[in-house]
Amino acid sequence: MKKFFALLSLGLAALGCSVFSSPASKPAPSPAPVIQASPTLTPIPVPALTADQLKNASYQLVFQDSHKTVQLTNGVYQNGTDPASPDYADVTLAEPMAFGDLNGDGVGDAAVLLAENYGGTGVFVSVVAVINQNGQPVQSGAQMIDDRPILNSINIQNGQIFLDATVHGPNDPGCCPNQPIKEAYRFINGKLVFTSVVTKTANGLDRVITIDSPAEGSSASWPLTVTGKVSIAPFENNLVYSVFDADNNQIANGPFLVNADQPGGPGTFSLPLDLSSAGVAGSVRIQIEDSSPADGSILALGSVTVIIK
C-alpha cells in the first residue's frame, strides 16, 4: 500500500513538472487602434458678382454729393418726378459692365458705369469699382469720366479696368464729345487710380507716354532714374511726375522736361529721383503725366510700380 502511494506521488510530481514547465501561451495581440480621420473641410467658393446684384446694389454718388448713398432697383434710382425740382435725382447703371478680379483675392469683382442726372441736360458718368465681399457687391472707389460721354467698352484684365470712350475736348459743345480716350485704372488701398491714359490729337495721332525703366514690379533703390518716351512732345516740353506710397499718398511731384527735336514730335525723357532722405521704401508708384494747358485735363499718362529696398 505504501508502495502504491509512493508511486502515485511520483506520478503526480512528474505530471506537475510537465504542466508547469511548459511555456505559457502568448496572449493574442491587441488590435491596432482605429484612428478616425477628421473630414477635410472644403472651403465654399465665393460666387462671382452678377449683373442682377449690381443693378440692385447701393452706390455712393460721385458727382454731386459724395456722401449720399442711394439704393438702385433694377439699375435705377429716382428721387422726384420734376427735373426742375432742386431735389430731383436720376441715377442709373449705364451699359456695359465688366467682371474680373480687381484686388488679387481670386474672387470675381466688377466695374460699372454710374450715370447721375440732377435735372437739365447733364448726365455725369463715373467708372466705379465694385469689390466682392463674401458674395456681396461693395462700392470701393470711383473716377469721373465726363458729362455725356460715348461709352464704347469696359473690361477687366490682370487686375486693371480698361475703358474706351469718347469725351469732351476743350472746344467740344456739351452735346457732342469728340475726344477719343483710353483709360486704365487699378484698385489701390480703397481708391481707383489711373495707371494709363491715351488720347488722340485732332489729326488722329495717339498721345502716349511709355515708361521703359524701371520695369513694372521690379526691385530698385534710391537714387533711380525713370526713362521713357512720348509719342507727342507736350506743350513747352513739360511733363509732371508724381510719386505715391503704398497707401496711395502723394509723397513727391514736380515738372521736368522732355527731349524732343521739334514741337509736337516724339521725344524721350530721363528723370532722376532720390527720396532716400525721406525714408521712402516699399511699394512706390511713379506717375508721369501730360496735362492740357487749356483745361487741365489729362492728355496722356503712364505709371510704373516698383519695390524700393
GROMACS .gro file of C-alpha atoms in nm, residues 39-224:
model
  186
   39PRO     CA    1  -1.328   6.513  -4.254
   40THR     CA    2  -1.149   6.763  -4.476
   41LEU     CA    3  -1.339   7.088  -4.484
   42THR     CA    4  -1.358   7.212  -4.839
   43PRO     CA    5  -1.389   7.590  -4.845
   44ILE     CA    6  -1.705   7.707  -5.010
   45PRO     CA    7  -1.608   7.918  -5.311
   46VAL     CA    8  -1.733   8.275  -5.310
   47PRO     CA    9  -1.959   8.324  -5.612
   48ALA     CA   10  -1.873   8.595  -5.861
   49LEU     CA   11  -2.089   8.903  -5.868
   50THR     CA   12  -2.381   8.904  -6.109
   51ALA     CA   13  -2.541   9.175  -6.320
   52ASP     CA   14  -2.860   9.142  -6.117
   53GLN     CA   15  -2.670   9.209  -5.793
   54LEU     CA   16  -2.506   9.516  -5.942
   55LYS     CA   17  -2.839   9.654  -6.063
   56ASN     CA   18  -2.983   9.622  -5.713
   57ALA     CA   19  -2.690   9.742  -5.503
   58SER     CA   20  -2.623  10.060  -5.306
   59TYR     CA   21  -2.392  10.325  -5.454
   60GLN     CA   22  -2.236  10.639  -5.316
   61LEU     CA   23  -2.291  10.932  -5.551
   62VAL     CA   24  -1.977  11.055  -5.724
   63PHE     CA   25  -2.062  11.385  -5.894
   64GLN     CA   26  -2.294  11.596  -5.681
   65ASP     CA   27  -2.294  11.460  -5.328
   66SER     CA   28  -2.019  11.212  -5.249
   67HIS     CA   29  -2.162  11.150  -4.901
   68LYS     CA   30  -2.505  11.037  -5.015
   69THR     CA   31  -2.575  10.669  -5.084
   70VAL     CA   32  -2.867  10.555  -5.298
   71GLN     CA   33  -3.023  10.214  -5.347
   72LEU     CA   34  -3.079  10.106  -5.706
   73THR     CA   35  -3.373   9.892  -5.808
   74ASN     CA   36  -3.331   9.717  -6.142
   75GLY     CA   37  -3.050   9.959  -6.219
   76VAL     CA   38  -3.238  10.282  -6.141
   77TYR     CA   39  -3.279  10.526  -5.853
   78GLN     CA   40  -3.508  10.826  -5.890
   79ASN     CA   41  -3.596  11.099  -5.644
   80GLY     CA   42  -3.891  11.309  -5.758
   81THR     CA   43  -4.052  11.337  -6.099
   82ASP     CA   44  -3.994  11.703  -6.180
   83PRO     CA   45  -3.644  11.765  -6.323
   84ALA     CA   46  -3.681  12.132  -6.228
   85SER     CA   47  -3.703  12.045  -5.858
   86PRO     CA   48  -3.382  12.108  -5.660
   87ASP     CA   49  -3.415  11.763  -5.502
   88TYR     CA   50  -3.458  11.578  -5.831
   89ALA     CA   51  -3.211  11.296  -5.897
   90ASP     CA   52  -3.195  11.018  -6.153
   91VAL     CA   53  -2.916  10.762  -6.110
   92THR     CA   54  -2.876  10.466  -6.343
   93LEU     CA   55  -2.626  10.197  -6.430
   94ALA     CA   56  -2.512  10.251  -6.786
   95GLU     CA   57  -2.407   9.969  -7.012
   96PRO     CA   58  -2.181   9.779  -7.037
   97MET     CA   59  -2.049   9.616  -6.717
   98ALA     CA   60  -1.718   9.437  -6.663
   99PHE     CA   61  -1.634   9.137  -6.444
  100GLY     CA   62  -1.300   9.016  -6.308
  101ASP     CA   63  -1.068   9.014  -6.007
  102LEU     CA   64  -0.964   9.366  -5.901
  103ASN     CA   65  -0.790   9.311  -5.566
  104GLY     CA   66  -0.599   8.987  -5.624
  105ASP     CA   67  -0.803   8.762  -5.395
  106GLY     CA   68  -0.914   8.532  -5.677
  107VAL     CA   69  -1.279   8.630  -5.640
  108GLY     CA   70  -1.483   8.788  -5.918
  109ASP     CA   71  -1.533   9.163  -5.872
  110ALA     CA   72  -1.688   9.411  -6.116
  111ALA     CA   73  -1.668   9.757  -6.270
  112VAL     CA   74  -1.980   9.953  -6.354
  113LEU     CA   75  -2.067  10.287  -6.511
  114LEU     CA   76  -2.279  10.508  -6.286
  115ALA     CA   77  -2.473  10.789  -6.455
  116GLU     CA   78  -2.609  11.081  -6.248
  117ASN     CA   79  -2.861  11.341  -6.365
  118TYR     CA   80  -2.998  11.621  -6.146
  119GLY     CA   81  -3.225  11.790  -6.396
  120GLY     CA   82  -3.114  11.964  -6.711
  121THR     CA   83  -2.909  11.805  -6.985
  122GLY     CA   84  -2.601  11.698  -6.788
  123VAL     CA   85  -2.551  11.324  -6.735
  124PHE     CA   86  -2.232  11.273  -6.537
  125VAL     CA   87  -2.082  10.926  -6.577
  126SER     CA   88  -1.824  10.763  -6.350
  127VAL     CA   89  -1.646  10.430  -6.354
  128VAL     CA   90  -1.698  10.252  -6.022
  129ALA     CA   91  -1.503   9.960  -5.878
  130VAL     CA   92  -1.726   9.707  -5.702
  131ILE     CA   93  -1.544   9.462  -5.476
  132ASN     CA   94  -1.688   9.120  -5.393
  133GLN     CA   95  -1.712   9.082  -5.014
  134ASN     CA   96  -1.838   8.733  -4.932
  135GLY     CA   97  -2.054   8.732  -5.241
  136GLN     CA   98  -2.196   9.080  -5.189
  137PRO     CA   99  -2.117   9.392  -5.401
  138VAL     CA  100  -1.945   9.680  -5.220
  139GLN     CA  101  -1.856  10.005  -5.397
  140SER     CA  102  -1.485  10.064  -5.346
  141GLY     CA  103  -1.359  10.358  -5.549
  142ALA     CA  104  -1.466  10.568  -5.846
  143GLN     CA  105  -1.338  10.808  -6.112
  144MET     CA  106  -1.542  11.062  -6.305
  145ILE     CA  107  -1.530  11.012  -6.683
  146ASP     CA  108  -1.725  11.304  -6.832
  147ASP     CA  109  -2.063  11.463  -6.892
  148ARG     CA  110  -2.249  11.256  -7.152
  149PRO     CA  111  -1.950  11.056  -7.277
  150ILE     CA  112  -1.986  10.799  -7.552
  151LEU     CA  113  -1.906  10.466  -7.387
  152ASN     CA  114  -1.751  10.215  -7.622
  153SER     CA  115  -1.624   9.935  -7.396
  154ILE     CA  116  -1.510   9.847  -7.046
  155ASN     CA  117  -1.330   9.532  -6.935
  156ILE     CA  118  -1.110   9.394  -6.658
  157GLN     CA  119  -0.773   9.232  -6.734
  158ASN     CA  120  -0.485   9.149  -6.499
  159GLY     CA  121  -0.643   9.341  -6.214
  160GLN     CA  122  -0.696   9.661  -6.413
  161ILE     CA  123  -1.006   9.827  -6.555
  162PHE     CA  124  -0.976   9.935  -6.918
  163LEU     CA  125  -1.217  10.193  -7.056
  164ASP     CA  126  -1.262  10.303  -7.417
  165ALA     CA  127  -1.478  10.614  -7.457
  166THR     CA  128  -1.521  10.946  -7.633
  167VAL     CA  129  -1.520  11.250  -7.407
  168HIS     CA  130  -1.531  11.627  -7.447
  169GLY     CA  131  -1.227  11.812  -7.569
  170PRO     CA  132  -1.173  12.176  -7.465
  171ASN     CA  133  -1.374  12.311  -7.759
  172ASP     CA  134  -1.646  12.045  -7.788
  173PRO     CA  135  -2.009  12.150  -7.727
  174GLY     CA  136  -2.192  11.977  -7.442
  175CYS     CA  137  -2.400  11.770  -7.679
  176CYS     CA  138  -2.117  11.632  -7.882
  177PRO     CA  139  -1.799  11.485  -7.730
  178ASN     CA  140  -1.526  11.433  -7.988
  179GLN     CA  141  -1.214  11.328  -7.793
  180PRO     CA  142  -1.135  10.953  -7.810
  181ILE     CA  143  -0.974  10.829  -7.490
  182LYS     CA  144  -0.844  10.503  -7.347
  183GLU     CA  145  -0.801  10.488  -6.972
  184ALA     CA  146  -0.673  10.218  -6.737
  185TYR     CA  147  -0.736  10.212  -6.364
  186ARG     CA  148  -0.616  10.000  -6.074
  187PHE     CA  149  -0.778   9.950  -5.734
  188ILE     CA  150  -0.521  10.058  -5.472
  189ASN     CA  151  -0.590  10.092  -5.100
  190GLY     CA  152  -0.960  10.156  -5.145
  191LYS     CA  153  -0.917  10.401  -5.432
  192LEU     CA  154  -0.942  10.374  -5.808
  193VAL     CA  155  -0.632  10.535  -5.958
  194PHE     CA  156  -0.518  10.598  -6.314
  195THR     CA  157  -0.241  10.375  -6.446
  196SER     CA  158  -0.260  10.482  -6.810
  197VAL     CA  159  -0.433  10.743  -7.027
  198VAL     CA  160  -0.411  10.767  -7.406
  199THR     CA  161  -0.588  11.036  -7.608
  200LYS     CA  162  -0.581  11.135  -7.973
  201THR     CA  163  -0.478  11.460  -8.136
  202ALA     CA  164  -0.705  11.648  -8.376
  203ASN     CA  165  -0.542  11.464  -8.667
  204GLY     CA  166  -0.592  11.123  -8.506
  205LEU     CA  167  -0.247  11.051  -8.363
  206ASP     CA  168  -0.223  10.868  -8.029
  207ARG     CA  169  -0.072  11.067  -7.745
  208VAL     CA  170   0.116  10.803  -7.540
  209ILE     CA  171   0.363  10.808  -7.250
  210THR     CA  172   0.574  10.491  -7.224
  211ILE     CA  173   0.797  10.417  -6.924
  212ASP     CA  174   1.087  10.193  -7.030
  213SER     CA  175   1.274  10.174  -6.699
  214PRO     CA  176   1.238  10.069  -6.424
  215ALA     CA  177   1.024   9.770  -6.515
  216GLU     CA  178   0.681   9.718  -6.362
  217GLY     CA  179   0.708   9.531  -6.030
  218SER     CA  180   1.087   9.535  -6.024
  219SER     CA  181   1.306   9.597  -5.719
  220ALA     CA  182   1.504   9.919  -5.703
  221SER     CA  183   1.684  10.151  -5.464
  222TRP     CA  184   1.741  10.524  -5.438
  223PRO     CA  185   1.864  10.701  -5.639
  224LEU     CA  186   1.693  10.572  -5.952
   0.00000   0.00000   0.00000
